[in-house]
């Protein structure tokens, strides 16, 4: 493994530096031995604690080498990890620590104050270990620095609350001087409790065993060429998906470098590391897509024209089946420069979680001249259920079942999804295999809903195509019934994917009211494409995006554009958007809180956030219909 050095004097990142497997293994031994002493001294006295049972270890930071060291140091003594997303709200942190009864949390120094502020409502918390130094300044941290005065204040606050506050270096020294005997876990032991992103309500704790993750890693290893690769880890390690990729890479000697902590600077990290493999979720790849296209195919002048021609011809060649992602002429002239965005050595991009937009998938394949492997899986199956074949040049699906994983579809007749009619069977996707989780922590009712015998009910609506590839249509809870005159089922998430393919759309949220037959939408326009169009329509050459999103002419023009886009995508009449509200503020995790920590839309939160705008759109639609 490697990490990036950080100069606290120049305040800039340096070159990536290697840490060998032997060095990391030694560090895990020392830190794990130090943890044993802390658990024996401070946690062993906790009411109800028994050394015969496994205990949790919380980890709370962005991706960094200490994250992995902490988790494996816990595994060394049969402790299971409970990851806290670094973007979680205080309420969510409190919920997870209390629900999992976490006594020890290893975190970056910027999270210490958050944990101390919540201590009074988190009685199980006894020890906080900072990944960064607590002696003098927090030196060497990529993610944050803290003054000596602030650190002394943290120590005083912790002492007043009765919390033991140490840094990782101190715990390592404790373990180095008194190495304990490892007690490695069994396959049936809990590996981690991974809390869900909270798209459908309170976060649930997904309990997975070491056997689950080993099975997932073996399955993924057959589908992903990670042998002796160099991997840039930038999607949060708190997710099951990122850890499954990491564990899979360990089977093949994969070298791992961690990003600098800011996704907007992932290009700089890639250019420094020069990875051969990167993995992320569709939302992150959408962000990368918009960054690259703004500088290439949407650029003005000759360079933009050349980029558009290059991408068009390479896509035609790929889709015709007459060639791969390489093109001798256009690669030398255009695409090799685009590939430098990722460091110039990329051999594979992996997209996991939700299905990736076909437009983004195709562009990345030809622009970077490397395969993009799309995989699918929920945290409840270690994010490992299906994956596309590397030789597959098509898009719009999530591939075939991984080795050792069974897939079937279950009828949902009330939504007209059945497996016995039509050209392709359609229904709720069920998964079975040794990678399927044990259940939700301390929640038998939801476990009973999710598990039907050996089968995991994903809640995703899917169809199986002629070639055996599985296509995800939508989430079960996102399929709504449009009332008269249509009386048809509509998949909202699928429609959001379709409409988001238009260059004008950066984010979109589509809503259906049970008392109305029309769909309305909140659209966050892409400034690069929106501003030139809106200024041309209004003839307001210097108008800002905040001014233009409220202009009636612009709104009407956007509606026409989206209607034409819907017709081109062969959407039904009931799937056309009747009115829109344009918001210049993008959906995000921390600002407006409309996205989960895994970049999924919080639909219930979005409904509350835009309640007044939604009501106004339906009033406007009613007024227009009466006028007509």
XYZ file of C-alpha atoms in Angstrom:
628
model
C 0.000 0.000 0.000
C 1.023 3.599 -0.473
C -0.046 6.972 0.735
C 0.549 10.571 -0.275
C 2.924 12.762 1.706
C 1.724 16.186 2.784
C 3.889 19.223 3.532
C 2.389 21.222 6.408
C 4.841 24.027 5.548
C 4.060 24.372 1.824
C 0.425 23.205 2.375
C 0.565 20.988 -0.693
C 0.673 17.328 -1.595
C 3.942 15.677 -2.521
C 4.705 12.443 -4.341
C 3.036 9.190 -3.382
C 5.262 7.065 -1.135
C 5.197 3.286 -0.841
C 4.563 1.258 2.299
C 5.337 -2.437 1.852
C 3.036 -5.280 2.839
C 5.498 -6.267 5.548
C 5.483 -2.750 7.020
C 1.692 -2.638 7.041
C 1.426 -6.111 8.597
C 3.851 -5.032 11.351
C 1.852 -1.836 11.934
C -1.367 -3.861 12.181
C 0.268 -6.131 14.786
C 1.433 -3.210 16.903
C -1.785 -1.209 16.669
C -3.884 -4.350 17.218
C -1.893 -5.195 20.351
C -2.398 -1.651 21.623
C -6.147 -1.973 20.955
C -6.202 -5.198 22.993
C -4.799 -3.317 25.972
C -7.356 -0.516 25.618
C -10.286 -2.910 25.297
C -9.087 -4.934 28.319
C -8.660 -1.823 30.443
C -11.597 0.364 29.432
C -14.167 -1.707 27.566
C -13.850 -4.862 29.645
C -15.481 -3.030 32.527
C -18.529 -2.076 30.511
C -21.820 -3.652 31.715
C -22.702 -6.748 29.719
C -19.261 -7.057 28.105
C -17.988 -10.597 27.653
C -14.651 -11.578 26.073
C -16.448 -14.568 24.520
C -18.434 -12.269 22.234
C -17.221 -10.091 19.386
C -17.010 -6.358 20.020
C -17.326 -3.465 17.559
C -14.631 -0.990 16.499
C -15.823 2.266 14.956
C -13.885 3.916 12.100
C -14.703 7.492 11.150
C -12.667 9.253 8.442
C -12.075 9.665 4.749
C -10.090 7.018 2.862
C -6.518 6.777 4.111
C -4.004 4.116 5.024
C -4.872 4.346 8.737
C -8.475 3.363 7.911
C -7.368 -0.014 6.583
C -4.813 -0.507 9.377
C -7.518 0.126 11.986
C -9.956 -2.338 10.431
C -7.423 -5.152 10.100
C -6.064 -4.477 13.575
C -9.606 -5.085 14.802
C -9.910 -8.274 12.746
C -6.730 -9.495 14.475
C -8.757 -9.983 17.675
C -12.151 -10.946 16.165
C -13.476 -7.403 16.445
C -15.817 -6.252 13.693
C -15.697 -2.845 12.069
C -18.529 -0.333 12.062
C -17.787 2.365 9.509
C -19.156 5.882 9.829
C -19.314 7.882 6.602
C -17.227 11.025 7.012
C -20.147 13.086 5.666
C -22.707 11.866 8.229
C -24.819 14.340 10.160
C -24.521 14.407 13.943
C -27.895 12.654 14.262
C -26.702 9.759 12.099
C -23.408 9.451 13.997
C -25.320 9.324 17.266
C -27.750 6.723 15.880
C -25.016 4.382 14.615
C -22.775 4.608 17.713
C -25.738 3.914 20.004
C -27.346 1.266 17.806
C -24.097 -0.705 17.410
C -22.983 0.140 20.995
C -19.511 1.184 19.842
C -17.000 1.625 22.713
C -13.920 2.661 20.676
C -13.755 4.896 17.604
C -10.661 5.441 15.445
C -11.064 8.716 13.552
C -9.310 11.592 11.822
C -8.557 14.498 14.141
C -11.295 16.696 12.656
C -13.934 14.196 13.868
C -12.811 14.183 17.518
C -14.753 17.334 18.421
C -17.932 15.912 16.816
C -17.687 12.729 18.892
C -16.988 14.628 22.114
C -19.940 16.949 21.474
C -22.212 13.886 21.222
C -20.709 11.948 24.132
C -23.532 12.802 26.550
C -25.992 11.045 24.231
C -23.609 8.163 23.378
C -22.997 6.323 26.676
C -21.194 3.361 25.066
C -18.317 5.535 23.772
C -15.254 5.226 26.032
C -12.151 5.639 23.864
C -11.355 7.901 20.894
C -8.171 7.292 18.887
C -7.044 10.032 16.507
C -5.346 8.901 13.306
C -3.402 12.176 13.407
C -0.874 13.242 15.997
C -2.175 14.849 19.193
C 1.263 16.034 20.294
C 1.807 19.646 19.247
C 0.228 20.276 15.856
C -1.558 17.532 13.954
C 1.328 17.147 11.519
C 1.369 15.070 8.370
C -2.382 14.914 7.901
C -3.551 15.216 4.319
C -7.094 15.951 5.357
C -6.728 18.556 8.073
C -4.371 20.256 10.461
C -5.056 21.489 13.983
C -3.213 23.932 16.210
C -1.590 23.019 19.524
C -4.155 25.163 21.353
C -7.079 23.324 19.731
C -5.544 19.950 20.582
C -5.092 20.930 24.255
C -8.751 21.979 24.292
C -9.758 18.551 22.929
C -7.763 16.777 25.666
C -9.385 18.934 28.341
C -12.863 18.340 26.917
C -12.311 14.564 26.742
C -10.989 14.438 30.295
C -14.031 16.294 31.551
C -16.322 13.780 29.841
C -14.394 10.755 31.070
C -13.329 9.774 27.556
C -9.858 8.355 26.905
C -8.329 10.363 24.032
C -5.158 9.037 22.405
C -3.520 9.218 19.009
C -2.691 6.262 16.804
C 1.065 6.638 17.295
C 0.645 6.276 21.062
C -1.453 3.124 20.708
C 1.111 1.698 18.253
C 3.884 2.256 20.831
C 1.759 0.608 23.512
C 1.401 -2.451 21.287
C 5.015 -2.497 20.119
C 6.218 -2.857 23.703
C 3.723 -5.614 24.535
C 2.708 -7.730 21.518
C -0.436 -9.779 22.166
C -1.291 -13.151 20.684
C -3.554 -12.776 17.591
C -7.013 -14.327 17.716
C -8.000 -14.396 14.034
C -11.687 -14.633 13.110
C -13.563 -17.597 11.689
C -15.568 -17.494 8.466
C -18.796 -17.327 10.492
C -17.610 -14.364 12.614
C -18.985 -10.903 11.909
C -16.668 -8.937 9.613
C -18.500 -5.601 9.581
C -21.788 -3.880 10.224
C -22.274 -1.566 7.281
C -25.097 0.920 7.741
C -27.331 1.621 4.765
C -27.380 5.042 3.126
C -30.848 5.875 4.433
C -32.703 6.440 1.144
C -35.859 4.726 2.457
C -35.793 5.752 6.124
C -33.574 5.231 9.197
C -30.212 3.609 8.521
C -30.130 -0.156 8.978
C -27.062 -2.113 10.096
C -26.133 -4.762 7.511
C -24.393 -7.645 9.318
C -21.936 -9.514 7.071
C -19.467 -12.236 7.986
C -15.875 -12.808 6.931
C -17.196 -15.736 4.905
C -19.571 -13.382 3.058
C -16.757 -11.028 2.043
C -14.302 -13.793 1.126
C -16.968 -15.306 -1.133
C -17.668 -11.913 -2.713
C -13.958 -11.268 -3.276
C -13.476 -14.643 -4.949
C -16.468 -14.025 -7.228
C -15.301 -10.536 -8.191
C -11.723 -11.736 -8.743
C -12.928 -13.859 -11.664
C -14.545 -10.822 -13.306
C -12.060 -8.021 -12.580
C -8.423 -8.142 -13.747
C -6.896 -6.672 -10.561
C -3.773 -8.859 -10.496
C -0.712 -6.685 -9.743
C -2.685 -3.536 -10.570
C -2.315 -0.050 -9.096
C -5.556 1.198 -7.599
C -6.637 4.718 -6.604
C -9.099 4.500 -3.708
C -11.375 7.556 -3.706
C -14.922 6.253 -3.121
C -15.633 6.027 0.601
C -14.312 2.959 2.451
C -17.402 3.146 4.647
C -19.288 1.533 1.751
C -19.443 -2.209 1.144
C -18.579 -1.651 -2.522
C -15.194 0.010 -1.943
C -14.152 -2.564 0.630
C -15.149 -5.447 -1.640
C -12.904 -3.980 -4.348
C -10.085 -3.603 -1.812
C -10.433 -7.162 -0.489
C -10.611 -8.509 -4.047
C -7.426 -6.674 -4.984
C -5.652 -8.180 -1.988
C -6.106 -11.609 -3.549
C -3.996 -10.485 -6.500
C -1.328 -8.297 -4.915
C -3.013 -5.019 -5.859
C -1.165 -1.839 -4.854
C -3.404 0.791 -3.274
C -3.024 4.557 -3.169
C -5.491 6.795 -1.367
C -6.865 10.069 -2.676
C -6.065 13.382 -0.967
C -9.535 13.715 0.539
C -11.279 15.987 -1.979
C -13.170 14.317 -4.830
C -12.979 17.509 -6.897
C -9.182 17.028 -6.996
C -9.239 13.339 -7.890
C -7.678 14.186 -11.275
C -4.583 15.588 -9.565
C -4.379 12.454 -7.391
C -4.640 10.226 -10.463
C -1.982 12.176 -12.307
C 0.379 11.742 -9.348
C -0.340 8.037 -8.744
C -0.932 6.969 -12.378
C -3.319 4.120 -11.449
C -4.254 1.238 -13.721
C -7.636 0.725 -11.997
C -10.198 3.107 -10.492
C -13.659 2.380 -9.104
C -16.609 4.539 -8.111
C -20.371 4.925 -8.255
C -22.364 6.499 -11.117
C -22.758 9.869 -9.400
C -18.983 10.283 -9.138
C -18.475 9.222 -12.744
C -21.184 11.704 -13.770
C -19.147 14.415 -12.040
C -15.980 13.308 -13.867
C -17.933 13.124 -17.151
C -19.143 16.721 -16.806
C -15.620 17.923 -15.958
C -14.093 16.230 -19.018
C -16.863 17.036 -21.514
C -16.822 20.713 -20.535
C -13.164 20.852 -21.613
C -13.538 18.650 -24.698
C -16.745 17.993 -26.649
C -18.483 21.124 -25.314
C -15.411 23.329 -25.768
C -15.630 26.075 -28.392
C -13.559 26.358 -31.544
C -11.414 23.807 -33.320
C -10.489 21.776 -30.234
C -14.152 21.201 -29.385
C -14.981 20.220 -32.976
C -12.092 17.738 -33.080
C -13.109 16.206 -29.751
C -16.735 15.791 -30.901
C -15.633 14.128 -34.124
C -13.208 11.846 -32.284
C -15.790 10.668 -29.750
C -18.481 10.237 -32.426
C -16.302 8.120 -34.701
C -14.924 6.013 -31.858
C -18.450 5.353 -30.549
C -19.643 4.356 -34.025
C -16.716 1.956 -34.359
C -17.366 0.474 -30.899
C -21.123 0.087 -31.369
C -20.721 -1.463 -34.831
C -18.747 -4.314 -33.301
C -15.893 -3.752 -35.762
C -13.400 -2.527 -33.194
C -12.615 -1.926 -29.547
C -11.992 1.215 -27.537
C -8.752 2.054 -29.365
C -8.373 4.206 -32.495
C -4.886 4.866 -33.844
C -5.599 8.283 -35.315
C -7.983 9.833 -32.772
C -6.142 8.421 -29.750
C -2.925 10.154 -30.764
C -4.679 13.396 -31.645
C -7.340 13.687 -28.896
C -8.013 10.774 -26.553
C -4.513 10.228 -25.167
C -4.730 13.769 -23.794
C -8.081 12.963 -22.151
C -6.564 9.787 -20.665
C -4.027 11.980 -18.865
C -6.927 13.135 -16.665
C -6.576 9.726 -14.982
C -2.778 9.620 -15.139
C -2.394 8.022 -18.590
C -2.020 4.375 -17.496
C -5.631 3.412 -16.831
C -6.548 -0.131 -17.896
C -9.932 -0.495 -16.188
C -12.721 1.639 -14.723
C -15.240 -0.068 -12.414
C -18.688 1.365 -11.756
C -20.692 -0.208 -8.943
C -23.856 0.216 -6.924
C -26.550 1.627 -9.219
C -26.583 1.283 -13.026
C -24.454 3.904 -14.787
C -25.940 6.133 -17.460
C -25.359 4.643 -20.924
C -24.195 8.009 -22.309
C -21.551 8.369 -19.580
C -20.488 4.733 -19.964
C -19.979 5.032 -23.719
C -18.126 8.323 -23.461
C -15.682 7.061 -20.813
C -14.978 3.893 -22.779
C -13.880 5.716 -25.910
C -12.537 8.940 -24.383
C -10.163 7.174 -21.978
C -9.642 4.199 -24.324
C -10.167 1.556 -21.646
C -12.939 -0.873 -20.649
C -15.550 0.302 -18.149
C -16.810 -2.669 -16.149
C -20.244 -2.177 -14.649
C -21.106 -4.228 -11.573
C -24.189 -4.394 -9.388
C -24.914 -5.397 -5.832
C -26.397 -4.177 -2.583
C -24.577 -3.894 0.714
C -26.685 -6.878 1.797
C -24.698 -9.061 -0.647
C -21.324 -7.329 -0.193
C -22.000 -5.278 -3.359
C -21.264 -8.360 -5.462
C -24.149 -9.827 -7.483
C -23.568 -9.205 -11.200
C -20.899 -7.782 -13.495
C -20.564 -7.100 -17.210
C -18.208 -9.221 -19.256
C -15.049 -7.357 -20.230
C -15.681 -8.258 -23.878
C -19.228 -6.821 -23.796
C -19.417 -3.532 -25.709
C -23.113 -2.866 -25.059
C -24.598 -0.679 -22.318
C -27.828 -0.226 -20.395
C -27.463 -3.356 -18.257
C -25.487 -4.639 -15.251
C -24.164 -7.842 -16.796
C -24.586 -11.444 -15.715
C -24.537 -13.177 -12.306
C -21.100 -13.519 -10.711
C -19.708 -17.037 -10.111
C -21.420 -18.597 -7.097
C -24.365 -16.160 -7.189
C -27.908 -17.209 -8.122
C -30.416 -14.729 -9.571
C -34.176 -15.010 -10.046
C -37.147 -12.702 -10.606
C -40.301 -12.563 -8.485
C -43.668 -11.441 -9.876
C -45.180 -8.119 -8.749
C -48.620 -8.419 -10.392
C -50.015 -5.219 -8.852
C -47.344 -3.303 -10.813
C -47.746 -5.360 -14.006
C -44.278 -6.906 -13.580
C -44.552 -10.637 -14.241
C -42.127 -13.281 -15.457
C -44.560 -15.197 -17.654
C -45.689 -12.635 -20.222
C -43.973 -10.463 -22.806
C -40.692 -10.920 -24.617
C -38.563 -10.586 -21.480
C -39.390 -11.671 -17.921
C -39.703 -8.760 -15.487
C -40.010 -8.710 -11.704
C -38.265 -8.049 -8.421
C -34.644 -9.201 -8.461
C -33.751 -11.850 -5.864
C -30.183 -12.935 -5.002
C -28.910 -16.117 -3.390
C -25.353 -17.109 -2.509
C -22.689 -17.317 0.215
C -22.237 -13.536 -0.053
C -25.735 -12.763 1.290
C -25.760 -11.111 4.717
C -26.979 -12.540 8.052
C -29.586 -9.858 8.628
C -30.071 -6.341 9.953
C -28.516 -5.698 13.338
C -31.155 -5.740 16.093
C -34.007 -5.555 13.583
C -35.740 -8.887 13.034
C -38.790 -7.336 11.343
C -36.810 -5.740 8.497
C -34.605 -8.852 8.237
C -37.729 -10.955 7.702
C -38.826 -8.615 4.875
C -35.390 -8.663 3.177
C -34.758 -12.409 3.385
C -37.166 -14.901 1.833
C -35.529 -18.133 2.942
C -32.087 -18.116 1.295
C -33.085 -15.372 -1.135
C -32.326 -11.686 -0.677
C -35.147 -9.455 -1.929
C -33.331 -6.460 -3.419
C -36.329 -4.197 -3.987
C -35.020 -3.573 -7.518
C -37.206 -4.193 -10.561
C -35.246 -6.002 -13.287
C -35.619 -7.710 -16.630
C -33.464 -10.352 -18.308
C -32.528 -9.542 -21.901
C -32.138 -11.998 -24.773
C -28.369 -12.162 -24.299
C -28.711 -13.023 -20.588
C -27.715 -9.585 -19.342
C -29.743 -8.173 -16.468
C -31.233 -4.710 -16.777
C -32.337 -2.772 -13.684
C -35.539 -0.851 -14.394
C -36.144 0.898 -11.079
C -36.567 0.563 -7.325
C -39.787 -1.080 -6.207
C -40.748 1.854 -3.976
C -40.102 4.295 -6.834
C -42.664 2.715 -9.162
C -45.917 4.685 -8.997
C -49.328 4.206 -10.514
C -50.493 7.159 -12.603
C -54.239 7.606 -12.217
C -56.756 8.186 -14.975
C -56.692 8.772 -17.866
C -53.485 6.713 -18.096
C -53.804 4.087 -15.318
C -50.247 2.892 -15.918
C -47.171 2.182 -13.781
C -44.267 4.615 -14.076
C -40.710 4.018 -12.865
C -39.503 7.364 -11.519
C -35.823 6.505 -11.075
C -35.681 5.128 -14.615
C -37.186 8.369 -15.931
C -34.645 10.405 -13.973
C -31.892 8.413 -15.649
C -33.411 9.025 -19.092
C -33.871 12.778 -18.621
C -30.458 13.215 -16.975
C -28.844 12.117 -20.236
C -29.621 15.504 -21.733
C -26.622 17.875 -21.533
C -28.785 20.592 -19.945
C -29.536 18.418 -16.908
C -27.081 18.166 -14.036
C -29.484 16.791 -11.375
C -33.158 15.880 -11.598
C -35.868 14.776 -9.182
C -39.221 13.644 -10.631
C -42.367 13.537 -8.522
C -45.809 12.030 -9.005
C -48.711 13.143 -6.821
C -51.329 10.432 -6.183
C -54.112 12.961 -6.781
C -52.805 14.103 -10.180
C -52.092 12.463 -13.524
C -49.061 14.632 -14.338
C -45.377 14.340 -13.478
C -43.434 17.356 -12.269
C -39.678 17.710 -11.835
C -37.001 19.705 -10.091
C -34.096 20.256 -12.473
C -30.637 21.513 -11.580
C -29.285 22.725 -14.935
C -25.706 22.186 -16.014
C -24.229 25.718 -16.103
C -21.931 24.952 -19.056
C -24.859 24.056 -21.318
C -27.623 26.098 -19.664
C -26.140 29.601 -19.531
C -25.433 30.026 -23.287
C -28.931 28.757 -24.169
C -30.751 30.829 -21.531
C -28.852 34.020 -22.376
C -29.625 33.538 -26.059
C -33.350 33.020 -25.374
C -33.643 36.075 -23.118
C -31.010 38.232 -24.833
C -29.609 38.918 -21.339
C -25.908 38.534 -22.064
C -24.656 39.057 -18.504
C -27.487 37.430 -16.540
C -26.484 34.963 -13.820
C -27.806 31.430 -13.492
C -29.759 32.482 -10.379
C -31.607 35.091 -12.449
C -32.207 32.887 -15.471
C -33.674 29.838 -13.679
C -36.711 31.940 -12.710
C -37.306 33.320 -16.198
C -40.599 32.095 -17.707
C -39.176 32.017 -21.250
C -36.298 29.843 -20.110
C -38.584 27.471 -18.192
C -40.848 27.017 -21.218
C -37.829 26.400 -23.466
C -36.496 23.804 -21.022
C -39.861 22.043 -21.007
C -39.857 21.870 -24.812
C -36.309 20.512 -24.849
C -37.124 17.830 -22.255
C -40.322 16.889 -24.109
C -38.380 16.409 -27.339
C -35.748 14.430 -25.451
C -38.493 12.219 -23.979
C -40.019 11.587 -27.401
C -36.596 10.680 -28.789
C -36.191 8.201 -25.906
C -39.628 6.748 -26.802
C -41.213 7.599 -23.471
C -44.951 7.163 -23.083
C -47.298 10.136 -22.746
C -47.695 9.461 -19.023
C -43.895 9.642 -18.645
C -43.574 13.177 -20.019
C -42.846 15.977 -17.559
C -45.660 18.520 -17.354
C -43.847 21.260 -15.438
C -40.428 21.944 -13.949
C -38.807 24.043 -11.257
C -35.192 25.022 -11.964
C -32.874 25.177 -8.962
C -29.340 26.529 -9.460
C -28.096 24.676 -6.329
C -26.857 21.114 -7.074
C -28.019 18.189 -4.953
C -25.347 17.355 -2.393
C -24.636 15.517 0.855
C -23.862 18.255 3.344
C -25.393 21.477 1.940
C -29.047 20.703 1.183
C -28.752 17.061 2.326
C -30.571 15.680 -0.730
C -27.998 12.938 -1.361
C -26.972 10.046 0.847
C -23.333 9.333 1.680
C -23.274 7.052 -1.369
C -24.653 9.833 -3.630
C -28.194 8.464 -3.935
C -31.209 10.766 -3.935
C -33.079 10.954 -0.626
C -36.505 11.014 -2.216
C -38.451 11.678 0.986
C -36.122 14.509 1.951
C -36.388 15.945 -1.576
C -40.198 15.943 -1.355
C -40.076 17.898 1.907
C -37.351 20.229 0.637
C -39.296 21.150 -2.522
C -42.820 20.835 -1.103
C -43.842 24.434 -1.837
C -42.399 24.327 -5.381
C -44.167 21.010 -6.070
C -47.503 22.395 -4.870
C -47.022 25.522 -6.992
C -46.325 23.429 -10.119
C -49.541 21.448 -9.679
C -51.524 24.658 -9.155
C -49.966 26.021 -12.354
C -50.823 22.844 -14.298
C -54.440 23.008 -13.097
C -54.714 26.673 -14.081
C -53.352 25.964 -17.572
C -55.815 23.086 -18.092
C -58.764 25.251 -17.078
C -57.612 28.027 -19.380
C -57.299 25.602 -22.279
